[in-house]
Amino acid sequence: EKPVTIGSYGTGKARILAGNGYGVLVRDAGGIVIEDLWIGGSGPKLNHGAGVAVVNTLNGSRKLEHIRIRRVEASGFGRTSKE
Protein backbone atom coordinates (compact mmCIF):
# COMPACT_ATOMS: atom_id res chain seq x y z
CA GLU A 1 0.00 0.00 0.00
CA LYS A 2 2.83 2.42 0.81
CA PRO A 3 5.89 1.66 -1.31
CA VAL A 4 9.41 2.72 -0.39
CA THR A 5 10.74 5.29 -2.88
CA ILE A 6 14.40 5.54 -3.82
CA GLY A 7 14.84 8.76 -5.74
CA SER A 8 15.22 12.52 -5.77
CA TYR A 9 13.45 15.05 -3.63
CA GLY A 10 12.76 18.42 -5.25
CA THR A 11 13.86 19.28 -8.78
CA GLY A 12 16.37 17.44 -10.93
CA LYS A 13 17.80 13.94 -10.70
CA ALA A 14 19.98 12.81 -7.80
CA ARG A 15 23.36 11.43 -8.85
CA ILE A 16 24.67 8.09 -7.65
CA LEU A 17 28.31 7.32 -8.40
CA ALA A 18 28.47 3.54 -8.08
CA GLY A 19 32.13 2.98 -8.97
CA ASN A 20 32.70 -0.74 -9.63
CA GLY A 21 29.46 -1.96 -7.99
CA TYR A 22 25.69 -1.63 -8.30
CA GLY A 23 23.92 1.72 -8.30
CA VAL A 24 20.71 0.38 -6.70
CA LEU A 25 20.31 -3.28 -5.68
CA VAL A 26 16.97 -4.57 -4.40
CA ARG A 27 16.96 -8.16 -3.13
CA ASP A 28 13.83 -10.18 -2.30
CA ALA A 29 11.59 -7.14 -1.75
CA GLY A 30 8.50 -5.64 -3.34
CA GLY A 31 6.79 -2.33 -2.72
CA ILE A 32 9.67 -0.38 -4.28
CA VAL A 33 9.69 2.67 -6.55
CA ILE A 34 13.03 3.76 -8.06
CA GLU A 35 12.74 7.10 -9.84
CA ASP A 36 14.40 10.34 -10.94
CA LEU A 37 18.02 9.17 -10.68
CA TRP A 38 21.20 9.44 -12.71
CA ILE A 39 23.45 6.46 -11.94
CA GLY A 40 27.03 6.13 -13.18
CA GLY A 41 29.50 3.26 -13.02
CA SER A 42 33.25 3.20 -13.61
CA GLY A 43 32.88 1.82 -17.15
CA PRO A 44 31.93 -1.53 -18.67
CA LYS A 45 35.48 -2.92 -18.47
CA LEU A 46 35.87 -2.17 -14.72
CA ASN A 47 32.34 -2.29 -13.36
CA HIS A 48 30.88 -5.66 -12.31
CA GLY A 49 27.39 -4.42 -11.35
CA ALA A 50 24.34 -2.82 -12.92
CA GLY A 51 22.72 0.59 -12.65
CA VAL A 52 19.55 -0.96 -11.17
CA ALA A 53 19.12 -4.63 -10.28
CA VAL A 54 16.07 -6.31 -8.76
CA VAL A 55 16.88 -9.84 -7.62
CA ASN A 56 14.40 -12.47 -6.43
CA THR A 57 15.90 -15.50 -4.65
CA LEU A 58 12.78 -16.42 -2.66
CA ASN A 59 11.72 -20.09 -2.59
CA GLY A 60 9.25 -21.19 -5.24
CA SER A 61 9.84 -18.12 -7.44
CA ARG A 62 7.35 -16.15 -5.37
CA LYS A 63 6.18 -13.09 -7.29
CA LEU A 64 7.16 -9.72 -5.83
CA GLU A 65 4.44 -7.10 -6.05
CA HIS A 66 4.75 -3.41 -7.02
CA ILE A 67 8.20 -2.75 -8.40
CA ARG A 68 8.43 0.42 -10.51
CA ILE A 69 11.48 1.97 -12.21
CA ARG A 70 10.92 5.29 -13.98
CA ARG A 71 12.94 8.26 -15.20
CA VAL A 72 16.29 6.60 -14.42
CA GLU A 73 19.43 7.06 -16.52
CA ALA A 74 22.31 4.61 -16.05
CA SER A 75 25.62 4.26 -17.87
CA GLY A 76 29.10 2.85 -17.34
CA PHE A 77 28.06 -0.58 -16.01
CA GLY A 78 29.42 -4.03 -16.89
CA ARG A 79 26.15 -5.98 -16.65
CA THR A 80 23.19 -5.63 -18.97
CA SER A 81 19.55 -6.65 -18.71
CA LYS A 82 20.30 -9.50 -21.12
CA GLU A 83 22.33 -11.46 -18.52
Tab-separated table of N, CA and C in Angstrom:
chain	number	residue	atom	x	y	z
A	1	GLU	N	0.802	-1.210	0.000
A	1	GLU	CA	0.000	0.000	0.000
A	1	GLU	C	0.841	1.268	0.000
A	2	LYS	N	1.959	1.252	0.718
A	2	LYS	CA	2.826	2.421	0.809
A	2	LYS	C	4.244	2.011	0.420
A	3	PRO	N	4.564	2.105	-0.864
A	3	PRO	CA	5.887	1.657	-1.312
A	3	PRO	C	7.014	2.561	-0.802
A	4	VAL	N	8.190	1.978	-0.710
A	4	VAL	CA	9.410	2.717	-0.392
A	4	VAL	C	9.921	3.314	-1.694
A	5	THR	N	10.240	4.615	-1.681
A	5	THR	CA	10.744	5.292	-2.878
A	5	THR	C	12.225	5.583	-2.715
A	6	ILE	N	12.986	5.197	-3.731
A	6	ILE	CA	14.404	5.541	-3.822
A	6	ILE	C	14.496	6.516	-4.972
A	7	GLY	N	14.815	7.777	-4.674
A	7	GLY	CA	14.841	8.762	-5.743
A	7	GLY	C	15.193	10.142	-5.241
A	8	SER	N	14.897	11.124	-6.061
A	8	SER	CA	15.218	12.518	-5.770
A	8	SER	C	14.076	13.211	-5.058
A	9	TYR	N	14.428	14.179	-4.283
A	9	TYR	CA	13.453	15.051	-3.632
A	9	TYR	C	13.674	16.452	-4.190
A	10	GLY	N	12.621	17.089	-4.652
A	10	GLY	CA	12.763	18.417	-5.249
A	10	GLY	C	12.938	18.312	-6.752
A	11	THR	N	13.692	19.255	-7.323
A	11	THR	CA	13.857	19.284	-8.776
A	11	THR	C	15.159	18.597	-9.187
A	12	GLY	N	15.172	18.077	-10.388
A	12	GLY	CA	16.368	17.439	-10.933
A	12	GLY	C	16.525	16.010	-10.460
A	13	LYS	N	17.517	15.328	-11.039
A	13	LYS	CA	17.804	13.940	-10.696
A	13	LYS	C	18.988	13.866	-9.742
A	14	ALA	N	18.846	13.069	-8.686
A	14	ALA	CA	19.975	12.812	-7.796
A	14	ALA	C	21.010	11.988	-8.554
A	15	ARG	N	22.285	12.153	-8.195
A	15	ARG	CA	23.365	11.431	-8.848
A	15	ARG	C	23.924	10.383	-7.896
A	16	ILE	N	24.033	9.164	-8.400
A	16	ILE	CA	24.667	8.085	-7.649
A	16	ILE	C	25.895	7.661	-8.426
A	17	LEU	N	27.051	7.757	-7.790
A	17	LEU	CA	28.305	7.319	-8.403
A	17	LEU	C	28.625	5.951	-7.819
A	18	ALA	N	28.394	4.912	-8.585
A	18	ALA	CA	28.471	3.540	-8.079
A	18	ALA	C	29.866	2.928	-8.155
A	19	GLY	N	30.790	3.560	-8.845
A	19	GLY	CA	32.132	2.979	-8.969
A	19	GLY	C	32.085	1.640	-9.679
A	20	ASN	N	32.629	0.592	-9.021
A	20	ASN	CA	32.696	-0.739	-9.625
A	20	ASN	C	31.524	-1.640	-9.233
A	21	GLY	N	30.559	-1.129	-8.475
A	21	GLY	CA	29.458	-1.959	-7.990
A	21	GLY	C	28.120	-1.594	-8.611
A	22	TYR	N	27.059	-1.909	-7.877
A	22	TYR	CA	25.687	-1.632	-8.301
A	22	TYR	C	25.291	-0.220	-7.877
A	23	GLY	N	24.459	0.425	-8.684
A	23	GLY	CA	23.915	1.717	-8.296
A	23	GLY	C	22.807	1.545	-7.277
A	24	VAL	N	21.807	0.726	-7.600
A	24	VAL	CA	20.713	0.376	-6.697
A	24	VAL	C	20.499	-1.127	-6.824
A	25	LEU	N	20.532	-1.839	-5.700
A	25	LEU	CA	20.311	-3.282	-5.684
A	25	LEU	C	19.181	-3.580	-4.707
A	26	VAL	N	18.109	-4.171	-5.223
A	26	VAL	CA	16.966	-4.572	-4.401
A	26	VAL	C	16.925	-6.093	-4.411
A	27	ARG	N	16.948	-6.701	-3.218
A	27	ARG	CA	16.959	-8.161	-3.131
A	27	ARG	C	15.748	-8.642	-2.333
A	28	ASP	N	14.946	-9.501	-2.957
A	28	ASP	CA	13.825	-10.180	-2.296
A	28	ASP	C	12.842	-9.211	-1.636
A	29	ALA	N	12.514	-8.137	-2.318
A	29	ALA	CA	11.593	-7.145	-1.754
A	29	ALA	C	10.692	-6.581	-2.841
A	30	GLY	N	9.448	-6.327	-2.484
A	30	GLY	CA	8.499	-5.635	-3.343
A	30	GLY	C	8.127	-4.323	-2.684
A	31	GLY	N	7.188	-3.625	-3.271
A	31	GLY	CA	6.792	-2.332	-2.716
A	31	GLY	C	7.893	-1.298	-2.856
A	32	ILE	N	8.521	-1.256	-4.024
A	32	ILE	CA	9.669	-0.378	-4.277
A	32	ILE	C	9.404	0.470	-5.510
A	33	VAL	N	9.698	1.762	-5.414
A	33	VAL	CA	9.689	2.671	-6.554
A	33	VAL	C	11.074	3.290	-6.645
A	34	ILE	N	11.716	3.155	-7.809
A	34	ILE	CA	13.029	3.765	-8.060
A	34	ILE	C	12.805	4.780	-9.164
A	35	GLU	N	13.074	6.068	-8.868
A	35	GLU	CA	12.738	7.102	-9.844
A	35	GLU	C	13.643	8.319	-9.745
A	36	ASP	N	13.713	9.049	-10.854
A	36	ASP	CA	14.399	10.339	-10.936
A	36	ASP	C	15.844	10.268	-10.454
A	37	LEU	N	16.612	9.339	-11.039
A	37	LEU	CA	18.020	9.173	-10.676
A	37	LEU	C	18.905	9.177	-11.912
A	38	TRP	N	20.122	9.622	-11.734
A	38	TRP	CA	21.204	9.443	-12.705
A	38	TRP	C	22.216	8.576	-11.984
A	39	ILE	N	22.564	7.424	-12.586
A	39	ILE	CA	23.452	6.465	-11.942
A	39	ILE	C	24.617	6.178	-12.867
A	40	GLY	N	25.840	6.342	-12.369
A	40	GLY	CA	27.027	6.132	-13.180
A	40	GLY	C	27.977	5.120	-12.577
A	41	GLY	N	28.486	4.223	-13.428
A	41	GLY	CA	29.495	3.257	-13.020
A	41	GLY	C	30.853	3.651	-13.574
A	42	SER	N	31.875	2.874	-13.226
A	42	SER	CA	33.255	3.195	-13.610
A	42	SER	C	33.600	2.772	-15.032
A	43	GLY	N	32.645	2.235	-15.766
A	43	GLY	CA	32.875	1.819	-17.150
A	43	GLY	C	32.684	0.322	-17.297
A	44	PRO	N	32.261	-0.118	-18.484
A	44	PRO	CA	31.930	-1.529	-18.671
A	44	PRO	C	33.100	-2.490	-18.492
A	45	LYS	N	34.322	-2.034	-18.656
A	45	LYS	CA	35.476	-2.922	-18.474
A	45	LYS	C	35.850	-3.091	-17.005
A	46	LEU	N	35.529	-2.109	-16.149
A	46	LEU	CA	35.873	-2.173	-14.723
A	46	LEU	C	34.694	-2.530	-13.837
A	47	ASN	N	33.517	-2.111	-14.203
A	47	ASN	CA	32.341	-2.294	-13.356
A	47	ASN	C	31.803	-3.721	-13.466
A	48	HIS	N	31.429	-4.298	-12.321
A	48	HIS	CA	30.880	-5.655	-12.307
A	48	HIS	C	29.399	-5.679	-11.913
A	49	GLY	N	28.777	-4.512	-11.782
A	49	GLY	CA	27.386	-4.422	-11.354
A	49	GLY	C	26.459	-3.945	-12.453
A	50	ALA	N	25.339	-3.380	-12.014
A	50	ALA	CA	24.339	-2.822	-12.922
A	50	ALA	C	23.837	-1.521	-12.323
A	51	GLY	N	23.268	-0.665	-13.155
A	51	GLY	CA	22.716	0.585	-12.648
A	51	GLY	C	21.593	0.325	-11.658
A	52	VAL	N	20.638	-0.528	-12.042
A	52	VAL	CA	19.548	-0.962	-11.170
A	52	VAL	C	19.383	-2.460	-11.345
A	53	ALA	N	19.363	-3.194	-10.240
A	53	ALA	CA	19.122	-4.634	-10.284
A	53	ALA	C	18.062	-4.982	-9.250
A	54	VAL	N	17.093	-5.777	-9.668
A	54	VAL	CA	16.073	-6.306	-8.764
A	54	VAL	C	16.218	-7.825	-8.819
A	55	VAL	N	16.558	-8.428	-7.684
A	55	VAL	CA	16.883	-9.845	-7.619
A	55	VAL	C	15.878	-10.552	-6.713
A	56	ASN	N	15.348	-11.679	-7.199
A	56	ASN	CA	14.395	-12.467	-6.428
A	56	ASN	C	14.979	-13.860	-6.221
A	57	THR	N	15.371	-14.171	-4.970
A	57	THR	CA	15.898	-15.498	-4.647
A	57	THR	C	14.966	-16.233	-3.682
A	58	LEU	N	13.730	-15.789	-3.567
A	58	LEU	CA	12.778	-16.422	-2.655
A	58	LEU	C	12.391	-17.810	-3.157
A	59	ASN	N	12.117	-18.715	-2.244
A	59	ASN	CA	11.724	-20.085	-2.595
A	59	ASN	C	10.466	-20.092	-3.457
A	60	GLY	N	10.429	-21.003	-4.399
A	60	GLY	CA	9.250	-21.187	-5.240
A	60	GLY	C	8.996	-20.068	-6.227
A	61	SER	N	9.995	-19.250	-6.507
A	61	SER	CA	9.844	-18.120	-7.443
A	61	SER	C	8.635	-17.252	-7.098
A	62	ARG	N	8.465	-16.983	-5.815
A	62	ARG	CA	7.355	-16.154	-5.370
A	62	ARG	C	7.394	-14.794	-6.047
A	63	LYS	N	6.269	-14.356	-6.575
A	63	LYS	CA	6.180	-13.086	-7.288
A	63	LYS	C	6.245	-11.916	-6.302
A	64	LEU	N	7.059	-10.938	-6.640
A	64	LEU	CA	7.163	-9.719	-5.833
A	64	LEU	C	6.246	-8.662	-6.426
A	65	GLU	N	5.424	-8.079	-5.611
A	65	GLU	CA	4.440	-7.099	-6.053
A	65	GLU	C	5.015	-5.682	-6.055
A	66	HIS	N	4.520	-4.854	-6.948
A	66	HIS	CA	4.749	-3.410	-7.015
A	66	HIS	C	6.238	-3.032	-7.032
A	67	ILE	N	6.842	-3.230	-8.169
A	67	ILE	CA	8.203	-2.750	-8.395
A	67	ILE	C	8.143	-1.848	-9.611
A	68	ARG	N	8.493	-0.573	-9.428
A	68	ARG	CA	8.434	0.416	-10.509
A	68	ARG	C	9.797	1.086	-10.650
A	69	ILE	N	10.251	1.227	-11.903
A	69	ILE	CA	11.478	1.965	-12.212
A	69	ILE	C	11.104	2.972	-13.283
A	70	ARG	N	11.286	4.265	-12.994
A	70	ARG	CA	10.917	5.288	-13.978
A	70	ARG	C	11.862	6.485	-13.891
A	71	ARG	N	12.094	7.069	-15.062
A	71	ARG	CA	12.938	8.260	-15.199
A	71	ARG	C	14.324	8.055	-14.564
A	72	VAL	N	14.954	6.927	-14.914
A	72	VAL	CA	16.289	6.605	-14.419
A	72	VAL	C	17.231	6.501	-15.607
A	73	GLU	N	18.369	7.164	-15.512
A	73	GLU	CA	19.425	7.063	-16.516
A	73	GLU	C	20.600	6.340	-15.873
A	74	ALA	N	21.159	5.347	-16.564
A	74	ALA	CA	22.305	4.607	-16.050
A	74	ALA	C	23.294	4.359	-17.180
A	75	SER	N	24.577	4.530	-16.880
A	75	SER	CA	25.617	4.260	-17.867
A	75	SER	C	26.906	3.875	-17.149
A	76	GLY	N	27.790	3.204	-17.879
A	76	GLY	CA	29.100	2.845	-17.340
A	76	GLY	C	29.094	1.583	-16.492
A	77	PHE	N	28.150	0.658	-16.784
A	77	PHE	CA	28.059	-0.577	-16.005
A	77	PHE	C	28.435	-1.775	-16.850
A	78	GLY	N	28.953	-2.843	-16.194
A	78	GLY	CA	29.417	-4.028	-16.888
A	78	GLY	C	28.331	-5.038	-17.185
A	79	ARG	N	27.251	-5.046	-16.423
A	79	ARG	CA	26.145	-5.984	-16.652
A	79	ARG	C	25.053	-5.321	-17.454
A	80	THR	N	24.321	-6.144	-18.197
A	80	THR	CA	23.190	-5.631	-18.967
A	80	THR	C	21.951	-6.419	-18.592
A	81	SER	N	20.798	-5.953	-19.010
A	81	SER	CA	19.552	-6.648	-18.710
A	81	SER	C	19.453	-7.992	-19.431
A	82	LYS	N	20.338	-8.244	-20.365
A	82	LYS	CA	20.297	-9.505	-21.124
A	82	LYS	C	20.924	-10.663	-20.354
A	83	GLU	N	21.640	-10.387	-19.273
A	83	GLU	CA	22.329	-11.460	-18.517
A	83	GLU	C	21.379	-12.169	-17.599
